[in-house]
Coordinates of C-alpha atoms in Angstrom, one line a residue:
X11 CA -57.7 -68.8 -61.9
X12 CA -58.4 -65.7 -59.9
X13 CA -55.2 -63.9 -60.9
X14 CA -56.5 -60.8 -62.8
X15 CA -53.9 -58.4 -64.0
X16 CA -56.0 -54.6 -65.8
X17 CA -54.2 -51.5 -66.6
X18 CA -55.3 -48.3 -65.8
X19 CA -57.2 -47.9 -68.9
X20 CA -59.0 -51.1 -68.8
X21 CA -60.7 -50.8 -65.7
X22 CA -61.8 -46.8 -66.6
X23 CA -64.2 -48.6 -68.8
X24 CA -66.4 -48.4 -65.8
X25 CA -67.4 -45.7 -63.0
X26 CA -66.9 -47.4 -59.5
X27 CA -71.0 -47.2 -59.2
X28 CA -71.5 -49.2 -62.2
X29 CA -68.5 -52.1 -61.6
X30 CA -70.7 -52.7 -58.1
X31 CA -73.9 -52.5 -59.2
X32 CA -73.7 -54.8 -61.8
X33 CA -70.8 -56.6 -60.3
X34 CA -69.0 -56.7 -63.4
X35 CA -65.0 -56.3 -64.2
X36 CA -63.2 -55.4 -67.7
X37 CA -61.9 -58.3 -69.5
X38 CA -58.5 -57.9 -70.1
X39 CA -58.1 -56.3 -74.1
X40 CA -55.5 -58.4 -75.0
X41 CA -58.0 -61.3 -74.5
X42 CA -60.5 -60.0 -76.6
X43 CA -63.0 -62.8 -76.2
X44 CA -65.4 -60.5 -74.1
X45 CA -66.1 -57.1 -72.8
X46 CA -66.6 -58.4 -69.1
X47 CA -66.4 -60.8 -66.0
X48 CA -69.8 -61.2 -65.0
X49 CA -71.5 -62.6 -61.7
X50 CA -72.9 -66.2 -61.9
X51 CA -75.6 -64.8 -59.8
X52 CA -76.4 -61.4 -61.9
X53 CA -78.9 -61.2 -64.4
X54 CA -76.9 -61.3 -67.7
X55 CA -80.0 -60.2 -70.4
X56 CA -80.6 -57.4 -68.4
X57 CA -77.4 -56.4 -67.2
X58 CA -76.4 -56.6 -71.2
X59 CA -79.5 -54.6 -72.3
X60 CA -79.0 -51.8 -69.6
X61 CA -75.2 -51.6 -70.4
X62 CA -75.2 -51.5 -73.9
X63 CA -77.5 -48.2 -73.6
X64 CA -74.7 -46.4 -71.2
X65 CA -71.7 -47.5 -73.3
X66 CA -73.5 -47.3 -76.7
X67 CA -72.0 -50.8 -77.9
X68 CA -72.7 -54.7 -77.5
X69 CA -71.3 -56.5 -74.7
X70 CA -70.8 -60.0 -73.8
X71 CA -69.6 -61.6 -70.6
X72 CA -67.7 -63.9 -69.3
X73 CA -69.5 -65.8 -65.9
X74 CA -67.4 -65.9 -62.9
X75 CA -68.2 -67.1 -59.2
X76 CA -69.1 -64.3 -56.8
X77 CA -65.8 -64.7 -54.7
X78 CA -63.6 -64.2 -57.5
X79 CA -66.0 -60.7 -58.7
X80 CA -66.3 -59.6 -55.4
X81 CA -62.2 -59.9 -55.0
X82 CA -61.5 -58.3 -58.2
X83 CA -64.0 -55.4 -57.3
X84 CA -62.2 -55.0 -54.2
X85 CA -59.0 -54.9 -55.9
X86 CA -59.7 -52.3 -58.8
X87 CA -62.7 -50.3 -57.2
X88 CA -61.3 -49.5 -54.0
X89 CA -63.5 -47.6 -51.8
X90 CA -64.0 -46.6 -47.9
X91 CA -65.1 -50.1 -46.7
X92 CA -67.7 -48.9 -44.2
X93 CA -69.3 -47.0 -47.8
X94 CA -68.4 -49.8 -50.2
X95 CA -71.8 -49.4 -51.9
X96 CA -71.4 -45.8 -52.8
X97 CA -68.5 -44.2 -52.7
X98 CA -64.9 -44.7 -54.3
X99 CA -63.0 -46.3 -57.1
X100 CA -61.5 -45.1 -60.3
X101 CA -63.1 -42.0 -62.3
X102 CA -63.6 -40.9 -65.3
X103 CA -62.5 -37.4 -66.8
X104 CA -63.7 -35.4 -68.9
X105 CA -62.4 -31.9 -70.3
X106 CA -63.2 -28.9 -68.0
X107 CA -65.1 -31.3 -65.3
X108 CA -64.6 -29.9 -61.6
X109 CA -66.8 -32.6 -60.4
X110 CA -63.7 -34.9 -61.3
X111 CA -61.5 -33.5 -59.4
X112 CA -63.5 -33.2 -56.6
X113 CA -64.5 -36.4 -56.7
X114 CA -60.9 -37.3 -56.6
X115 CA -60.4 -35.4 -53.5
X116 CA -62.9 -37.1 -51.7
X117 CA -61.7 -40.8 -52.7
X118 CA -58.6 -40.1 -51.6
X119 CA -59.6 -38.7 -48.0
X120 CA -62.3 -41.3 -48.1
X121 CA -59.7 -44.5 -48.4
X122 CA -56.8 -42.5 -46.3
X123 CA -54.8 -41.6 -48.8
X124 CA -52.2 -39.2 -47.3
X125 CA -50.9 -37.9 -50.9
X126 CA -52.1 -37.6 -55.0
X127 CA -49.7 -37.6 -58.0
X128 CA -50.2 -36.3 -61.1
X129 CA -47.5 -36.4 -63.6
X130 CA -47.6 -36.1 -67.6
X131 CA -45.4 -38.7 -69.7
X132 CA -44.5 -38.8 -73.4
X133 CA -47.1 -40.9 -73.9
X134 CA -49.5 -40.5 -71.5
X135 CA -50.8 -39.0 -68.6
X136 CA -51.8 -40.7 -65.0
X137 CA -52.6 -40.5 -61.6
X138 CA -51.6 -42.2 -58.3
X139 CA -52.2 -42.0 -54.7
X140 CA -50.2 -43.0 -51.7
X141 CA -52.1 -45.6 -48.9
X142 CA -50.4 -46.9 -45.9
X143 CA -47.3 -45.5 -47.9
X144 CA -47.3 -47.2 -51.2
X145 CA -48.5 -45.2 -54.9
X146 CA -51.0 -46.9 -56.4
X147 CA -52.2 -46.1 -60.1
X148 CA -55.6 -45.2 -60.1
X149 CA -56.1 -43.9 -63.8
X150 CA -54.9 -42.7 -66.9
X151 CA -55.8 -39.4 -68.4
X152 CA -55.6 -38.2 -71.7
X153 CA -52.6 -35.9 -72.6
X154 CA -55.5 -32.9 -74.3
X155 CA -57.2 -33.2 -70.9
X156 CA -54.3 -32.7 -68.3
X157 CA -53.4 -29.5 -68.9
X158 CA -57.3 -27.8 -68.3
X159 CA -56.9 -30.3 -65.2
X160 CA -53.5 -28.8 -63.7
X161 CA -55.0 -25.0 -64.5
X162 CA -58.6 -26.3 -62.4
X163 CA -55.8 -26.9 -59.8
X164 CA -53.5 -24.1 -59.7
X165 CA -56.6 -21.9 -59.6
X166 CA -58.1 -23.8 -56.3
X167 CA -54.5 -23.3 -55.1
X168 CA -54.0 -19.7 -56.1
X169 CA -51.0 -20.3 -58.2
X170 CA -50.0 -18.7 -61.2
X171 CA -51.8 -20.3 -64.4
X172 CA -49.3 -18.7 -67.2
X173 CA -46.1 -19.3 -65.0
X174 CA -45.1 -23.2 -66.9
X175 CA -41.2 -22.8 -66.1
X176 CA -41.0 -22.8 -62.4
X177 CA -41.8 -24.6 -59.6
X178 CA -44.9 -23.3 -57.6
X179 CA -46.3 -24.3 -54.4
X180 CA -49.8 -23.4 -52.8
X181 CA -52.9 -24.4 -50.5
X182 CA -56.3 -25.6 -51.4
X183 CA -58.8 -25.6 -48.2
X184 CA -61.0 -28.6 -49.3
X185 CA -64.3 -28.9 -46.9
X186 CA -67.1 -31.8 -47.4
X187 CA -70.5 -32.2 -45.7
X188 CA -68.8 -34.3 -42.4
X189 CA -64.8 -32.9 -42.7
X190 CA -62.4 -30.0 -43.3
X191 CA -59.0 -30.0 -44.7
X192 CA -56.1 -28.7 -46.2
X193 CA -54.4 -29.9 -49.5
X194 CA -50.4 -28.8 -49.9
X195 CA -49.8 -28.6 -53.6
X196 CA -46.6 -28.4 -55.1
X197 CA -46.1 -27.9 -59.2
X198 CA -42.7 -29.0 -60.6
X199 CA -41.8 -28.3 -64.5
X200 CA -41.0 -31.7 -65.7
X201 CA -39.3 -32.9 -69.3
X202 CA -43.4 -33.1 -70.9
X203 CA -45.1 -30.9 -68.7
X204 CA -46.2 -29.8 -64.8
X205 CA -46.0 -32.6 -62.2
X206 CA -48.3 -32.0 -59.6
X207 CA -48.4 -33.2 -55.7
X208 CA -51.2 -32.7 -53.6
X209 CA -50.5 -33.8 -50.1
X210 CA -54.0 -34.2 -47.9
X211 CA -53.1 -32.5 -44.4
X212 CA -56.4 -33.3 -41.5
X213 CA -56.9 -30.1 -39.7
X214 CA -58.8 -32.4 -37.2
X215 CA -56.4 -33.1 -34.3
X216 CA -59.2 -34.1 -31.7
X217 CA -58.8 -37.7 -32.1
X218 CA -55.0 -37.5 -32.0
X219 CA -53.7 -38.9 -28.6
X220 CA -49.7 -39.8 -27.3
X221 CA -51.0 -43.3 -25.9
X222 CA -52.4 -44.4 -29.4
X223 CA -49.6 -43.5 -31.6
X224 CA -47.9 -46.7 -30.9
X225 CA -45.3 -46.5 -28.1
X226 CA -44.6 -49.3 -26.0
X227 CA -45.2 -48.5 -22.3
X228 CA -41.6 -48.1 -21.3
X229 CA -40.4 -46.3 -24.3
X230 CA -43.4 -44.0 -23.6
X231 CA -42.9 -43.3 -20.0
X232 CA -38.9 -42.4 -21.1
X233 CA -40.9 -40.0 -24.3
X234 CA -42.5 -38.2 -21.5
X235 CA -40.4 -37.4 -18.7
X236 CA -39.0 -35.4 -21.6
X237 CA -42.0 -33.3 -21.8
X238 CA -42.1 -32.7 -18.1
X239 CA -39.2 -30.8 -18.3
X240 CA -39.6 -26.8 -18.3
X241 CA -36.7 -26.0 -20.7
X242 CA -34.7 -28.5 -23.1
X243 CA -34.6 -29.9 -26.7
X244 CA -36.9 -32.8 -27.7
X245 CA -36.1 -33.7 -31.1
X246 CA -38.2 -36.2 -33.8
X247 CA -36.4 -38.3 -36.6
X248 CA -37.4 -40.0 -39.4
X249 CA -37.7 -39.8 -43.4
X250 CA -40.9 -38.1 -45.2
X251 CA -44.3 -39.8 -44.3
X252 CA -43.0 -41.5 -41.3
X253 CA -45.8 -39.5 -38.7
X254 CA -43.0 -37.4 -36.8
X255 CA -45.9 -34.5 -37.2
X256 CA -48.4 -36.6 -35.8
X257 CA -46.3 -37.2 -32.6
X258 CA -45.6 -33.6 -32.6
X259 CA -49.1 -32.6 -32.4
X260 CA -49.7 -35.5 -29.9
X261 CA -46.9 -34.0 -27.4
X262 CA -48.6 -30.5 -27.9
X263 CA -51.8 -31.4 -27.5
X264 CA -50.4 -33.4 -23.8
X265 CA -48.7 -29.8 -23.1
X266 CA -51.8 -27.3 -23.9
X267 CA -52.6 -26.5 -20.9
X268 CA -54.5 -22.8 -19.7
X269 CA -51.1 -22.1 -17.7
X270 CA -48.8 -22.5 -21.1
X271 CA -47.8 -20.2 -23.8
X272 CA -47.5 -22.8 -26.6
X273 CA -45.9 -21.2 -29.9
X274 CA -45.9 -23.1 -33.2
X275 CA -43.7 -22.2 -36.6
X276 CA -44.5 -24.6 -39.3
X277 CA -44.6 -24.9 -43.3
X278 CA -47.2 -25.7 -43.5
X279 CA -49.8 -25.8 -40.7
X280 CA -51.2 -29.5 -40.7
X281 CA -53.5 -29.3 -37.7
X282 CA -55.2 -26.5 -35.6
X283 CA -55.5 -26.7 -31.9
X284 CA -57.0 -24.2 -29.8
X285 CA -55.0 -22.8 -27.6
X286 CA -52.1 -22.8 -29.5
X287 CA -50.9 -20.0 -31.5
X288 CA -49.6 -21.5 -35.0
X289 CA -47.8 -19.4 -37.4
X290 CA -47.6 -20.5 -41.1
X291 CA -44.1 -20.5 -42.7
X292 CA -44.0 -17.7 -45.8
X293 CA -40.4 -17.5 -47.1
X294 CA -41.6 -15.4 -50.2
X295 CA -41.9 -12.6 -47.9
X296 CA -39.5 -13.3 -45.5
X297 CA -41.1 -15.4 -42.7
X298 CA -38.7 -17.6 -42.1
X299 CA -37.9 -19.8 -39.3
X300 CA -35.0 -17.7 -38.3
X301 CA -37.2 -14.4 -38.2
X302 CA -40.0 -16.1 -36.5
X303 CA -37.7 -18.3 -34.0
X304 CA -36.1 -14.6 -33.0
X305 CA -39.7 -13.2 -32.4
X306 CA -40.5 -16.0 -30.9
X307 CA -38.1 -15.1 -27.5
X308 CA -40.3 -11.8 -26.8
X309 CA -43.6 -13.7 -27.0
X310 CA -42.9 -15.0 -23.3
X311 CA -43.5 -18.6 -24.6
X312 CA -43.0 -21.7 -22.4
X313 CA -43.1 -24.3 -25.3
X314 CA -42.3 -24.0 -28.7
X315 CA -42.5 -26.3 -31.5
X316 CA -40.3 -25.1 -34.9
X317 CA -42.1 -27.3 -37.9
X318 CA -38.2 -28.4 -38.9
X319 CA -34.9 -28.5 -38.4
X320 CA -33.6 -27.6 -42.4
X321 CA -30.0 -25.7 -41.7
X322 CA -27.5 -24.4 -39.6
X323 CA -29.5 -20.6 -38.4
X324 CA -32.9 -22.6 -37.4
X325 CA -30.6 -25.3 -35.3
X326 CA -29.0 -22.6 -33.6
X327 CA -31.7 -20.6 -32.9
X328 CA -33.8 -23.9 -31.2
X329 CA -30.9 -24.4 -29.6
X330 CA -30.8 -20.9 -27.9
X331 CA -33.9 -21.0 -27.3
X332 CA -33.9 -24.5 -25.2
X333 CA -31.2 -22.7 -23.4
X334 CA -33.1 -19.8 -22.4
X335 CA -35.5 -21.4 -20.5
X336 CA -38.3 -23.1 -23.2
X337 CA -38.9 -26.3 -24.3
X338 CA -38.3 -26.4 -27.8
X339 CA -39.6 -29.5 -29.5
X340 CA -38.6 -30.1 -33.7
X341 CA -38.3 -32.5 -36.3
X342 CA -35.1 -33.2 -38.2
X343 CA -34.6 -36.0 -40.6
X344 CA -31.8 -38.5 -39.5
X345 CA -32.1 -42.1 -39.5
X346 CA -31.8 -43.3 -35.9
X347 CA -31.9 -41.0 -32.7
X348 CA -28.5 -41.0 -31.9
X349 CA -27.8 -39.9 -35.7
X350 CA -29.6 -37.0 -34.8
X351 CA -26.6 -35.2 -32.7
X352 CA -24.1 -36.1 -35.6
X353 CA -26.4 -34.1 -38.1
X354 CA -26.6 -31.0 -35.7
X355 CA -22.9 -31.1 -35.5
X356 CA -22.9 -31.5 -38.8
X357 CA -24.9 -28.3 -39.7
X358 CA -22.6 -26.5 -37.4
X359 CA -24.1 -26.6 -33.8
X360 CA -21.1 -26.9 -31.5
X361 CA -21.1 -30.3 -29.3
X362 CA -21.0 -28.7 -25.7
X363 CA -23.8 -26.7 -26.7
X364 CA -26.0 -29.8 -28.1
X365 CA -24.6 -31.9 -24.8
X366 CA -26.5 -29.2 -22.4
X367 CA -29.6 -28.5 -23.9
X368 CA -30.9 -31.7 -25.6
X369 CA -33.2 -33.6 -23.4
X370 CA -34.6 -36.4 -25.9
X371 CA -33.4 -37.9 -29.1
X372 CA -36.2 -39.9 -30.8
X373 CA -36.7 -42.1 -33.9
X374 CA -39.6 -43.5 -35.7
X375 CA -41.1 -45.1 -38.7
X376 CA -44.2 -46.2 -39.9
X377 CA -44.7 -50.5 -40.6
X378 CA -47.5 -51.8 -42.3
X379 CA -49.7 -54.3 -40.3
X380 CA -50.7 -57.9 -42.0
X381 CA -54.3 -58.2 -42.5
X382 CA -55.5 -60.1 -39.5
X383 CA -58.7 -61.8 -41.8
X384 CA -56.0 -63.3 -44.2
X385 CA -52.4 -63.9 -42.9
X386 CA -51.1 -67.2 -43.3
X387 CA -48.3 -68.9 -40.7
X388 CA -45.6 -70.2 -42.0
X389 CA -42.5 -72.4 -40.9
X390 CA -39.8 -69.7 -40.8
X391 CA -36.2 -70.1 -42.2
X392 CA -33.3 -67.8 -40.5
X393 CA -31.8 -67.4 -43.7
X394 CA -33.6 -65.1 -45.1
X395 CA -32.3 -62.4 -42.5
X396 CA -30.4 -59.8 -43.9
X397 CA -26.7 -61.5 -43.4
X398 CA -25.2 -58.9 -40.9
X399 CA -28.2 -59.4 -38.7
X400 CA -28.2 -61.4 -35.6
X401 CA -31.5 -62.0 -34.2
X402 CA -32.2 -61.7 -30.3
X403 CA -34.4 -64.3 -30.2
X404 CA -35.5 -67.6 -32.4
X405 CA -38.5 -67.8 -34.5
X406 CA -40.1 -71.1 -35.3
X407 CA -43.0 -69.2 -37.3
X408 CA -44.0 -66.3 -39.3
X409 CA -46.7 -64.5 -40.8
X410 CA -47.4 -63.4 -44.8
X411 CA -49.8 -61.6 -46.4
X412 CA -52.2 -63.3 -48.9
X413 CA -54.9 -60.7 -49.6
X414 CA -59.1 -60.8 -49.5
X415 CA -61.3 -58.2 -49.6
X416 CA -61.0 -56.7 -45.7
X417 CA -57.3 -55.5 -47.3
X418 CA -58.3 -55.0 -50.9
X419 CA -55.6 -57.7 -51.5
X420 CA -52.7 -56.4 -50.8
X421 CA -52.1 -58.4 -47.7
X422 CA -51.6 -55.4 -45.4
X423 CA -54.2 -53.1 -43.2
X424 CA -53.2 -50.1 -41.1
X425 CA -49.9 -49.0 -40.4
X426 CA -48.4 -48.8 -36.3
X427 CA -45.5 -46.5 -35.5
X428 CA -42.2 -48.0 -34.0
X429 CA -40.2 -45.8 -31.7
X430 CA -36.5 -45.4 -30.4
X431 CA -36.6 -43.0 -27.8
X432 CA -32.9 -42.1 -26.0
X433 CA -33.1 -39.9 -22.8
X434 CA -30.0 -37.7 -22.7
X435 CA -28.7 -38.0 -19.2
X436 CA -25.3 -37.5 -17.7
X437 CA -23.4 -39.8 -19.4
X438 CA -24.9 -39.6 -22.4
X439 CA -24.4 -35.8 -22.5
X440 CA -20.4 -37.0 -22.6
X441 CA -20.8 -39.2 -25.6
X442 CA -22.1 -35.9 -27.4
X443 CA -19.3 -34.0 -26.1
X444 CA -17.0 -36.6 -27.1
X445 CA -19.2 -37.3 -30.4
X446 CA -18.8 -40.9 -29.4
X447 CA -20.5 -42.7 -32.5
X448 CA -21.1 -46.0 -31.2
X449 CA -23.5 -46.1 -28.2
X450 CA -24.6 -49.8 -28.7
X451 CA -23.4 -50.5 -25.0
X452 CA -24.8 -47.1 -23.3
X453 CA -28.4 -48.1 -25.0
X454 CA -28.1 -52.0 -23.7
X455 CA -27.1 -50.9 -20.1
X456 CA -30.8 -49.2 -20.2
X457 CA -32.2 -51.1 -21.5
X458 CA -33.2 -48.7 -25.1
X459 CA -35.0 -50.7 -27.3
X460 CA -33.6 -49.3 -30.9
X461 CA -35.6 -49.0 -34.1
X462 CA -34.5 -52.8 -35.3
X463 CA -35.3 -54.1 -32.1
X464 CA -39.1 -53.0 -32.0
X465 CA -39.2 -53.7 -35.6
X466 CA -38.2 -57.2 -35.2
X467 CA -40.6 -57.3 -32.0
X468 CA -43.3 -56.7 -34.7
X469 CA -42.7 -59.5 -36.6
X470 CA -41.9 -62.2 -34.1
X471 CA -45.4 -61.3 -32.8
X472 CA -46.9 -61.8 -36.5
X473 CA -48.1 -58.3 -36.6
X474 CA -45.9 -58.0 -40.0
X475 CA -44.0 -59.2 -42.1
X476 CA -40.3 -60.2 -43.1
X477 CA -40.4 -57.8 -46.3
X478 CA -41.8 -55.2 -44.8
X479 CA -39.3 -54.7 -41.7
X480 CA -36.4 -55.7 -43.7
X481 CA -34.6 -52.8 -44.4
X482 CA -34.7 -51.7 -40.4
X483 CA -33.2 -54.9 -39.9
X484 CA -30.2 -54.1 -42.3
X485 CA -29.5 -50.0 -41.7
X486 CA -29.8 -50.1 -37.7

C-alpha cells in the first residue's frame, strides 16, 4: 500500500536534508509500531546509530521499496526539482531563529510559490503556501513561538511591532545569491492572534514575453491591434492570482519603446522595467490613484497603465484619460470580458462615454496542466458535464491525474493562461450604449472564442482535466 497520509507535525520530525539523505519518512503516530519508513536499499545499523545521536532517542524502521520512499519524499519534502538534493522541504523552528524564516523565504521562491500564510488557531499555529494556486500545509508551529515569529516579520517589513489591533500592511525587499525580490505583507488581527500574508512579487520581468503567456494566435493578433492604437482603453479581467499583472507587464514591456512616455501607478510595484517610470501607490499619505491619475495628464505620457480599477474616481479618471489622447491600460475584476462594461456602469461611468473610448475588453484565468509523465486516458462519459453545458464538440477520451514524483503527486505541473479577448468595434460600441447583456451572437459572428470555449479546448486536447475546468464550464 503506498497510500501514506502525515500531518504536519509528523513529518517536522525531520529537516528536508536528513528525510533525503537517509531516505527515510515518519511513520504515522497513531501506528506506533516504528519511528520510520526506511529504504530496502539503505543501511539500517548505520542509519539507526547516526539517527539516534541527532534525535537523542532509539529508532526502529520499517523497510519499504525505493519507489514507494522516493514517492513519499517527493510528496512531504518538496523541493526545487532541478536542486532536489539540497534545497527545500519542511523546517523546523525554533524561538528567535532568523535563519527559519529565511529559509522559508527561499523554499517558497525556490518551488514557485506565489504566496505564504501564517495564521494562529486556538490550538495551534501553522503555515501554508500557495503553488500553481492551491495552499498547501507545510508545518505546524508552536503557539510560544509565533508571536517572536510575526515581530521577526513586521520588523523586516517596517511595521509597527506594539500595534496588535489593526490591520498593517508593508514591504520586505528579500535578495539571495542568484535573485531579487519583493515580499507584500499584510497583518490582519484575527479571533487568537495576527494573520499574516506574504505575497512573493519577482522584480525580474526580463523573461516575461506576450507570445509565452498563453494566447492562441488569433486571440493574440485581436490582444494586439489593441495596443497599436495611440489612445483608447485596454482593460484586464479576472479574480486574484489569475496573472492579469503578468499580461500587463507583458503589453508594457511590447510598448517600451525610446519614442514612448510610459507611466505606471500601482499598489504595489511587482516588476521594474527600465524605461518605465513606476510610481508606488501610498494612500497613507495621499497618493492615490486619483491624485496620481490627475498628475499623470501633465507628464506628456503616451501610455499609461493604472495598477487597478477599485471605484468610481479611478474609472473616471482612466476613462478621461483614454479620451485625451493616451492609451490607458488597467485591470478590474469582473468575470468575463463583456462583464467588464456592466461593472464600469456599475461604478458610475456613463455608457456613451465607455462606448467611445474602450478599445479591448479581456478575460483570463489561470488552469493547471496534467503532468505529462503520469496522466492516464480514460473512456469519457458526457454526463459528468455540468448540466447546463452543451459541448461544441464530442469527446471519446480524457485525461486524469495520477501523481509520481515529476508532479510531487498531485497530478498537476505548471499552470497555462486561457484568454477571452473582445475587440470593441462599431457595433459593439452600440451594445454598450444600449448595455445589451447578451452578446453570445455578436461573439459567434467573429468568431470570439470565450473563456469556456478555450477552457474546454484545454481538456479535449488532454492538457487538463474535467475538475479542473469545471467551474468555467458552469459560470460562462
Amino acid at each position: 500500500m503506498d497510500e501514506l497520509v502525515l500531518t504536519a507535525q509528523e513529518i517536522q520530525q525531520l529537516t528536508p536534508e536528513q528525510a533525503w539523505h537517509y531516505n527515510i519518512v515518519p511513520v504515522p503516530v497513531h501506528t506506533a509500531e516504528a519511528d520510520f519508513f526506511i529504504d530496502e536499499e539503505s543501511n539500517q545499523s548505520d542509519t539507526a546509530e547516526e539517527l539516534e545521536l541527532i534525535l537523542g532517542k532509539p529508532v526502529q524502521f520499517i523497510v519499504k521499496p525505493s519507489p514507494t520512499i522516493r514517492k513519499w519524499l517527493s510528496t512531504f519534502y518538496r523541493k526545487e526539482q532541478e536542486t532536489q538534493e539540497s534545497s527545500g522541504g519542511v523546517l523546523q523552528y525554533t524561538s528567535g531563529s532568523d535563519d527559519f524564516l529565511t529559509r522559508l523565504i527561499v523554499e517558497a521562491q525556490s518551488i514557485r510559490s506565489s504566496d505564504i500564510h501564517l495564521e494562529i488557531y486556538e490550538q495551534k499555529c501553522r503555515v501554508r503556501i500557495r503553488i500553481d494556486g492551491m495552499l498547501v500545509e507545510r508545518f505546524i508551529i508552536e503557539r510560544e513561538h509565533y508571536p517572536s515569529l510575526v515581530n521577526r516579520i513586521k520588523i523586516m517589513a517596517h511595521m509597527d511591532i506594539s500595534e496588535k489591533r489593526l490591520p498593517q500592511d508593508g514591504r520586505i525587499f528579500f535578495q539571495t545569491t542568484t535573485e531579487k525580490f519583493d515580499i507584500r505583507v499584510s497583518v490582519l488581527p484575527t479571533l487568537y492572534g495576527e494573520k499574516i500574508v506574504m505575497r512573493l512579487l519577482s522584480q525580474n520581468a526580463t523573461n516575461i514575453s506576450i507570445e509565452k503567456l498563453g494566447f492562441e494566435q488569433d486571440t493574440l493578433t485581436a490582444y494586439l491591434q489593441g495596443t497599436r492604437r495611440k489612445q483608447g482603453l485596454i482593460l484586464i479581467s479576472g479574480p486574484t492570482g489569475s496573472g492579469k499583472t503578468t499580461t500587463l507587464y507583458a503589453t508594457l514591456k511590447l510598448l517600451n519603446e525610446d519614442t514612448r512616455n510610459v507611466l505606471t501607478i500601482e499598489d504595489p510595484v511587482e516588476y521594474t522595467l527600465p524605461g518605465i517610470n513606476q510610481v508606488q501607490l501610498k494612500e497613507n499619505i495621499g497618493l492615490n490613484f486619483g491624485v496620481t491619475l490627475r498628475t499623470f495628464l501633465r507628464q506628456d505620457p503616451d501610455v499609461i497603465m493604472v495598477g487597478e480599477i477599485r471605484d468610481e474616481d479611478t474609472a473616471n479618471m482612466a476613462i478621461r484619460l483614454a479620451q485625451t489622447g493616451h492609451l490607458v491600460l488597467s485591470t478590474i475584476h469582473t468575470n468575463s470580458a463583456w462583464g467588464t462594461v456592466f461593472r464600469l456602469v456599475d461604478m458610475g461611468v456613463p455608457a456613451f462615454l465607455l462606448a467611445g473610448t474602450l478599445s479591448s475588453s479581456v478575460a483570463q484565468r489561470l488552469v493547471r496542466l496534467l503532468c505529462p509523465a503520469c496522466k492516464q486516458k480514460q473512456v469519457f462519459n458526457p454526463g459528468e458535464y455540468p448540466k447546463a453545458f452543451k459541448a461544441p464538440f464530442a469527446v471519446e477520451y480524457h485525461y486524469t491525474s495520477k501523481g509520481c514524483e515529476a508532479c510531487y503527486y498531485t497530478g498537476y505541473k505548471g499552470r497555462k493562461a486561457i484568454y477571452e479577448v473582445i475587440p470593441i468595434d462599431q457595433e459593439m460600441s452600440e451594445c454598450i450604449k444600449n448595455t445589451i447583456f447578451d452578446v453570445s451572437a455578436q461573439l459567434k459572428e467573429r468568431n470570439i472564442k470565450t473563456l469556456s470555449d478555450n477552457a474546454f479546448n484545454l481538456f479535449a486536447e488532454g492538457e487538463t482535466s474535467l475538475d479542473e475546468i469545471y467551474s468555467l464550464l458552469v459560470n460562462f
